[in-house]
mmCIF file of C-alpha atoms in Angstrom:
data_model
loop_
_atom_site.group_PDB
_atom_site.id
_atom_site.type_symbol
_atom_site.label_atom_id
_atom_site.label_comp_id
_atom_site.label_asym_id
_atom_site.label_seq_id
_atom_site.Cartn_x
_atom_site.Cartn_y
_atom_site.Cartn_z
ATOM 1 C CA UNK A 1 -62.005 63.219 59.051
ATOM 2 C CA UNK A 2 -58.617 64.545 57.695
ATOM 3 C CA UNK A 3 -56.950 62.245 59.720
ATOM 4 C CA UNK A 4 -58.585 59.314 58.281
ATOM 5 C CA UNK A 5 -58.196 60.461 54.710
ATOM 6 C CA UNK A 6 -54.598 60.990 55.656
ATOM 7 C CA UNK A 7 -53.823 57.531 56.678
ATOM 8 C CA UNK A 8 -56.186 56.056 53.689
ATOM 9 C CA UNK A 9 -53.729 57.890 51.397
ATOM 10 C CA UNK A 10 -50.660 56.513 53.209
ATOM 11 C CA UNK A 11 -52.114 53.046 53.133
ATOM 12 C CA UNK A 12 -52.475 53.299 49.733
ATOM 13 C CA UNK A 13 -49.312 54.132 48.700
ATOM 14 C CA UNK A 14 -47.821 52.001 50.657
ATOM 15 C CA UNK A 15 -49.802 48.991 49.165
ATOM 16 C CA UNK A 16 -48.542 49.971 45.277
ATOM 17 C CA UNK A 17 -45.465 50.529 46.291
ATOM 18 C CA UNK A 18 -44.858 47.262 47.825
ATOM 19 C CA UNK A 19 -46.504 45.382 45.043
ATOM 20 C CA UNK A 20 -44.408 47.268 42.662
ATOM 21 C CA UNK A 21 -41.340 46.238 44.570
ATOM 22 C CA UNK A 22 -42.380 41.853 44.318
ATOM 23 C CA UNK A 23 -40.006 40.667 42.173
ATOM 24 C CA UNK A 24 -40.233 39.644 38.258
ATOM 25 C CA UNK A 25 -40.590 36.090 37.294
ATOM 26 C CA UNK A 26 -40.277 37.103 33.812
ATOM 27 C CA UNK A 27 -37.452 34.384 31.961
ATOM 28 C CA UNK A 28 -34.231 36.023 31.859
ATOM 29 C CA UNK A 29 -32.489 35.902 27.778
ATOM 30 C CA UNK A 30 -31.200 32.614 27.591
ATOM 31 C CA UNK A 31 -29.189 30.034 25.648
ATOM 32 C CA UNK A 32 -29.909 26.524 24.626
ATOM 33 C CA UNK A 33 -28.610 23.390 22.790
ATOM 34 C CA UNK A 34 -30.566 20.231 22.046
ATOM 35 C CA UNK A 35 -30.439 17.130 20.631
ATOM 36 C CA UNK A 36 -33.335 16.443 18.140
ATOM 37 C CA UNK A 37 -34.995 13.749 16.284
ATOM 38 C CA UNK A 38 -37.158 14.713 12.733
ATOM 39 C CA UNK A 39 -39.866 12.113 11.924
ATOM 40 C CA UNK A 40 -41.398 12.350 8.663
ATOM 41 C CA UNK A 41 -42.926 8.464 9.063
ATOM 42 C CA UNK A 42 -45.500 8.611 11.599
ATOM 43 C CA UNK A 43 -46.744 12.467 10.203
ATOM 44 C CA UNK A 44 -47.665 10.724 6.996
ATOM 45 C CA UNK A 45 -49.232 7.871 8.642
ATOM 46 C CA UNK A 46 -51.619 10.512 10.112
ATOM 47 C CA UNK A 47 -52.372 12.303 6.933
ATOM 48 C CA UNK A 48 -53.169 8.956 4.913
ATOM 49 C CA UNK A 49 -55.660 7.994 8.467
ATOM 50 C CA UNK A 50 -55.959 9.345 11.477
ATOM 51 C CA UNK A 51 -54.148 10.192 14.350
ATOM 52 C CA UNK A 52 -56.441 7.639 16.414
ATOM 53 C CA UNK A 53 -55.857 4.470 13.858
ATOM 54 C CA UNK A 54 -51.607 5.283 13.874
ATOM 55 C CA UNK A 55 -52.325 5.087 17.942
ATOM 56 C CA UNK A 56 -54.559 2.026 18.045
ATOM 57 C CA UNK A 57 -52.166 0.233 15.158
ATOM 58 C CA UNK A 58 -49.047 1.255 16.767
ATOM 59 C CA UNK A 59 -48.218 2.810 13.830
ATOM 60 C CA UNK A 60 -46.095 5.668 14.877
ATOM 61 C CA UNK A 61 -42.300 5.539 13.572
ATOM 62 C CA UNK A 62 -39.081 3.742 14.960
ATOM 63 C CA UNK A 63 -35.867 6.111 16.271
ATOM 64 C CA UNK A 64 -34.153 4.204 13.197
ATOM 65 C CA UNK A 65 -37.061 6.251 11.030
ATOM 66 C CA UNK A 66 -35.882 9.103 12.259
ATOM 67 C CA UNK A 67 -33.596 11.464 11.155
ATOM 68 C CA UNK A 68 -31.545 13.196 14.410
ATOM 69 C CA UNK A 69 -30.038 16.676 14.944
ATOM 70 C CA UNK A 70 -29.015 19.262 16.688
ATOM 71 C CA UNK A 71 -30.389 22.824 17.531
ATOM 72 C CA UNK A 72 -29.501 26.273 19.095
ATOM 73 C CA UNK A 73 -32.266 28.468 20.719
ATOM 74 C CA UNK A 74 -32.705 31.504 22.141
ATOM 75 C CA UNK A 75 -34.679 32.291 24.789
ATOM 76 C CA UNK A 76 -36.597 35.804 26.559
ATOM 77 C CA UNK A 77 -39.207 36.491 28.445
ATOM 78 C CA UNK A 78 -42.059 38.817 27.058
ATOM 79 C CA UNK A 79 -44.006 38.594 29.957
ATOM 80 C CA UNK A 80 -43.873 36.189 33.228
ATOM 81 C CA UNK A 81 -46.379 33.557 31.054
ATOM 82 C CA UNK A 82 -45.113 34.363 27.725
ATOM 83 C CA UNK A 83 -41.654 33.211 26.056
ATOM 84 C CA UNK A 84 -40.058 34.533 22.788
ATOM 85 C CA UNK A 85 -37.902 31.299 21.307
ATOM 86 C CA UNK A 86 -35.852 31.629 17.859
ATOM 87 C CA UNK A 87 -34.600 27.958 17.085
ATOM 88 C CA UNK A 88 -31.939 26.845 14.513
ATOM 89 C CA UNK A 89 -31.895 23.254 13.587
ATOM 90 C CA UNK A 90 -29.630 20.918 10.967
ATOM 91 C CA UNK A 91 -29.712 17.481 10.517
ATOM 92 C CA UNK A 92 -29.075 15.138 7.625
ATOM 93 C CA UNK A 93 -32.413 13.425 6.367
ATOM 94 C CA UNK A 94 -34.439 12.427 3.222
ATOM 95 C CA UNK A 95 -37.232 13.586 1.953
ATOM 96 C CA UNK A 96 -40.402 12.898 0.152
ATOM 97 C CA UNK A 97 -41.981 15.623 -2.051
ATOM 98 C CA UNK A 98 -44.680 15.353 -4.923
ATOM 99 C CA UNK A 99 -43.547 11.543 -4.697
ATOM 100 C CA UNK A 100 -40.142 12.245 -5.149
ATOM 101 C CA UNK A 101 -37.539 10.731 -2.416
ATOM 102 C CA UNK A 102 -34.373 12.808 -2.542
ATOM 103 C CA UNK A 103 -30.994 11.536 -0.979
ATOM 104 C CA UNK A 104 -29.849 12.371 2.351
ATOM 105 C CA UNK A 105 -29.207 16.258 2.501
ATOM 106 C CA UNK A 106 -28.808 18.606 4.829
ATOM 107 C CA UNK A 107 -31.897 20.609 6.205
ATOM 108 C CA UNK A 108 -31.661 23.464 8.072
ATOM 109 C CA UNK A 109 -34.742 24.684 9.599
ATOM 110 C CA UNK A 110 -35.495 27.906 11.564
ATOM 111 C CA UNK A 111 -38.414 29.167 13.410
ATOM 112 C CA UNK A 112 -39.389 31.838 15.856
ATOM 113 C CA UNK A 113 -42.175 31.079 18.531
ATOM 114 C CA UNK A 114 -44.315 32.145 21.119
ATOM 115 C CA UNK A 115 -43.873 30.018 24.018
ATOM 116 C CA UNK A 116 -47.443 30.451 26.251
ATOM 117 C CA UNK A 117 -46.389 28.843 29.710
ATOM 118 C CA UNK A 118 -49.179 27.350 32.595
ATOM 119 C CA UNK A 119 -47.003 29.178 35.628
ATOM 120 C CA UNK A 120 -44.034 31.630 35.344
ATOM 121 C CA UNK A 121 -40.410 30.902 36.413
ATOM 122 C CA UNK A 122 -41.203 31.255 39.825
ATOM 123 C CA UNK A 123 -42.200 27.468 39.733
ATOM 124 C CA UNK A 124 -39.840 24.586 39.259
ATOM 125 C CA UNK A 125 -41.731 23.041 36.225
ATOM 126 C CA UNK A 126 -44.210 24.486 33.649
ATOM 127 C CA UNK A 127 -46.010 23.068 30.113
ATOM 128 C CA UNK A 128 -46.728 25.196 27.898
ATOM 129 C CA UNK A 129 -47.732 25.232 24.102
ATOM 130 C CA UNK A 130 -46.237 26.864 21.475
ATOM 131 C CA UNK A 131 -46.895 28.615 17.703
ATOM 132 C CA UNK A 132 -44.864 30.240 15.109
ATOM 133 C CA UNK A 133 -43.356 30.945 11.733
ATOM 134 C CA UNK A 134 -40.111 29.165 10.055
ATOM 135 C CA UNK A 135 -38.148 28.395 7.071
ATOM 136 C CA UNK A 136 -36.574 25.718 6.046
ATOM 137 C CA UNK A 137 -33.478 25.217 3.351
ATOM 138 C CA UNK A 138 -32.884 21.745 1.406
ATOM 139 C CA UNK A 139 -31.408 20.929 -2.021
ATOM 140 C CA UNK A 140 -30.570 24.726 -2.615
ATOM 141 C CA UNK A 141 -34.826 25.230 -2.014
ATOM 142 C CA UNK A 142 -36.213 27.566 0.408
ATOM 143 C CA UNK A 143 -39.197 26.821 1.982
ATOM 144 C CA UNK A 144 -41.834 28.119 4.878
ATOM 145 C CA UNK A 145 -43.213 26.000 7.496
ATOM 146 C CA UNK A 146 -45.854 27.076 10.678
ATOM 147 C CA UNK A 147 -44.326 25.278 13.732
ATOM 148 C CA UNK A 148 -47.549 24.199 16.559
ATOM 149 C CA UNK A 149 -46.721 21.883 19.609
ATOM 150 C CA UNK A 150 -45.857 22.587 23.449
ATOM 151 C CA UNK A 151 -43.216 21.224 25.771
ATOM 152 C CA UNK A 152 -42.029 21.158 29.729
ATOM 153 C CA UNK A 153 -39.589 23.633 31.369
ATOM 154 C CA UNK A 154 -37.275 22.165 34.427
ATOM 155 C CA UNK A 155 -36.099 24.806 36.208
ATOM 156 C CA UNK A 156 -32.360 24.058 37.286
ATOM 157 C CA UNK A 157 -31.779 26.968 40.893
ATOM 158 C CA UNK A 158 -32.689 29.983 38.099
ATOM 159 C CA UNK A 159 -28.934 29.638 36.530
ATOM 160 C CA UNK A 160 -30.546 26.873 33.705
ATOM 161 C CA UNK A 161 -33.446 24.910 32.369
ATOM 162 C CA UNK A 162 -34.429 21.381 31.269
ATOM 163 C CA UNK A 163 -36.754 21.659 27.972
ATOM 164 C CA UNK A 164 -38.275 19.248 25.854
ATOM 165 C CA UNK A 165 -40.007 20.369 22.702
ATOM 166 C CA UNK A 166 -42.636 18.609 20.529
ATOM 167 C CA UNK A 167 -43.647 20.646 17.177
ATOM 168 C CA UNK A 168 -45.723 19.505 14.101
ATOM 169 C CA UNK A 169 -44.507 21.412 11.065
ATOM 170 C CA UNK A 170 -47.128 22.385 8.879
ATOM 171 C CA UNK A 171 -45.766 23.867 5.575
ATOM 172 C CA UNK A 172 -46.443 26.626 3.483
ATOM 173 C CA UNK A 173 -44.170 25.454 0.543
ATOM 174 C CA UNK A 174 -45.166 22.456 -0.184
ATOM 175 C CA UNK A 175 -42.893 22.024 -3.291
ATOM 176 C CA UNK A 176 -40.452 22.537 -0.938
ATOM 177 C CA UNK A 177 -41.288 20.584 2.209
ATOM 178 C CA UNK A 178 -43.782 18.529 3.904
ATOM 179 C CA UNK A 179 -45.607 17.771 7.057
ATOM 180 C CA UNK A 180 -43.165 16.243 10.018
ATOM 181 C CA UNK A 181 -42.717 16.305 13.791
ATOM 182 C CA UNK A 182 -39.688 17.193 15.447
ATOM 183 C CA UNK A 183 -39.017 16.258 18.810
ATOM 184 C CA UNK A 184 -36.181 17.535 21.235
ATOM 185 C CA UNK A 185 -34.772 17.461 24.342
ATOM 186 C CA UNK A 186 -32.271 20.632 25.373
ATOM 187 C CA UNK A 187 -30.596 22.580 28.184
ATOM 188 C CA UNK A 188 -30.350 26.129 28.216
ATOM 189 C CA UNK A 189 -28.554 28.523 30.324
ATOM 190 C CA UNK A 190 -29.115 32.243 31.766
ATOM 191 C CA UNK A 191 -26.966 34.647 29.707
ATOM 192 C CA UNK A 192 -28.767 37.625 30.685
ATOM 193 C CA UNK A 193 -30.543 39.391 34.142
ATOM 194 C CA UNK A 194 -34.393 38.680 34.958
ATOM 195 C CA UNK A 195 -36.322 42.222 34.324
ATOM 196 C CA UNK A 196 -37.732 44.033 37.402
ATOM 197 C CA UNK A 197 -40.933 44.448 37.874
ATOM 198 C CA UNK A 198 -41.453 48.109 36.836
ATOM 199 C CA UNK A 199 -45.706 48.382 36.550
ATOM 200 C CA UNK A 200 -47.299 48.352 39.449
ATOM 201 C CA UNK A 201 -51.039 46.910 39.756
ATOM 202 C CA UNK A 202 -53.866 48.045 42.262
ATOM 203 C CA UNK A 203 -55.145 45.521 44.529
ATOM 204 C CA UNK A 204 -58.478 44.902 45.927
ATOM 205 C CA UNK A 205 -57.126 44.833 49.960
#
């Protein structure tokens, strides 16, 4: 009987400590530069119908409606499903508030997400959806917008990544700014060392 017990504890430990020892596919911190486009256009369509009569019509906006940019982000891993993402973005547009169109200006806009991903980096290519909290600056105003949308991750041999980004920018301010999509493609490389997996989890054998 002591023998048994014995080599039940042995198996054991052996188990956790080789499941403590698989290694983290949590996203390493990472840098990334994209190339954007802000559409005001089709997000206004939407609000004065519906997203199913701008799609049906063909309504949606032209590139030459849209204002382009470009955008830093940084990148880390909370957890192996779970990204942390802190974007700033300028670009030169117009815009339309309480029915007044100011000239071209520069907006800078700045947001930090949560980046929820279908598989961890251990795969080649994940979706995932995304929510935050971000400011904006235009015209010397300051302003507060909640960024909701989702994207795809390439992975490029662990070293880099592929990402493009969709959000819909809901603001808080709305003397300040209005509703608007901003769509972006990016690559973003590995400036720091995955984490290791440090908590081990009991297994059903």
């Amino acid at each position: 009987m002591k023998e048994l017990l014995l080599l039940l504890l042995v198996s054991s430990f052996c188990s956790i400590n080789g499941f403590a020892q698989q290694p983290s596919y949590t996203r390493p911190a990472a840098l990334g530069i994209s190339f954007n486009l802000t559409d005001y256009t089709t997000a206004q369509r939407i609000r004065s119908s519906s997203l199913s009569s701008v799609l049906s019509n063909k309504q949606t906006a032209d590139l030459k409606n849209m204002s382009s940019g470009l955008g830093i982000t940084y990148f880390e891993g909370l957890t192996n499903n779970i990204d942390f993402a802190g974007t700033l973005l300028g670009t030169f547009t117009s815009i339309t508030v309480n029915n007044t169109t100011a000239n071209d200006a520069f907006l800078l806009e700045g947001d930090a997400s949560v980046n929820l991903k279908m598989f961890s980096d251990k795969y080649l290519f994940t979706p995932y959806v995304s929510a935050g909290v971000g400011f904006s600056s235009y015209n010397k105003k300051t302003g507060a917008f909640i960024p909701l949308g989702g994207g795809l991750k390439l992975n490029i041999f662990d070293e880099a990544a592929i990402y493009l980004t969709s959000q819909y920018r809901i603001p808080v301010t709305t003397e300040t700014n209005t509703y608007h999509f901003v769509h972006g493609i990016g690559i973003a490389g590995v400036i720091g060392k995955r984490k290791a997996a440090t908590q081990p989890t009991l297994q059903a054998q």
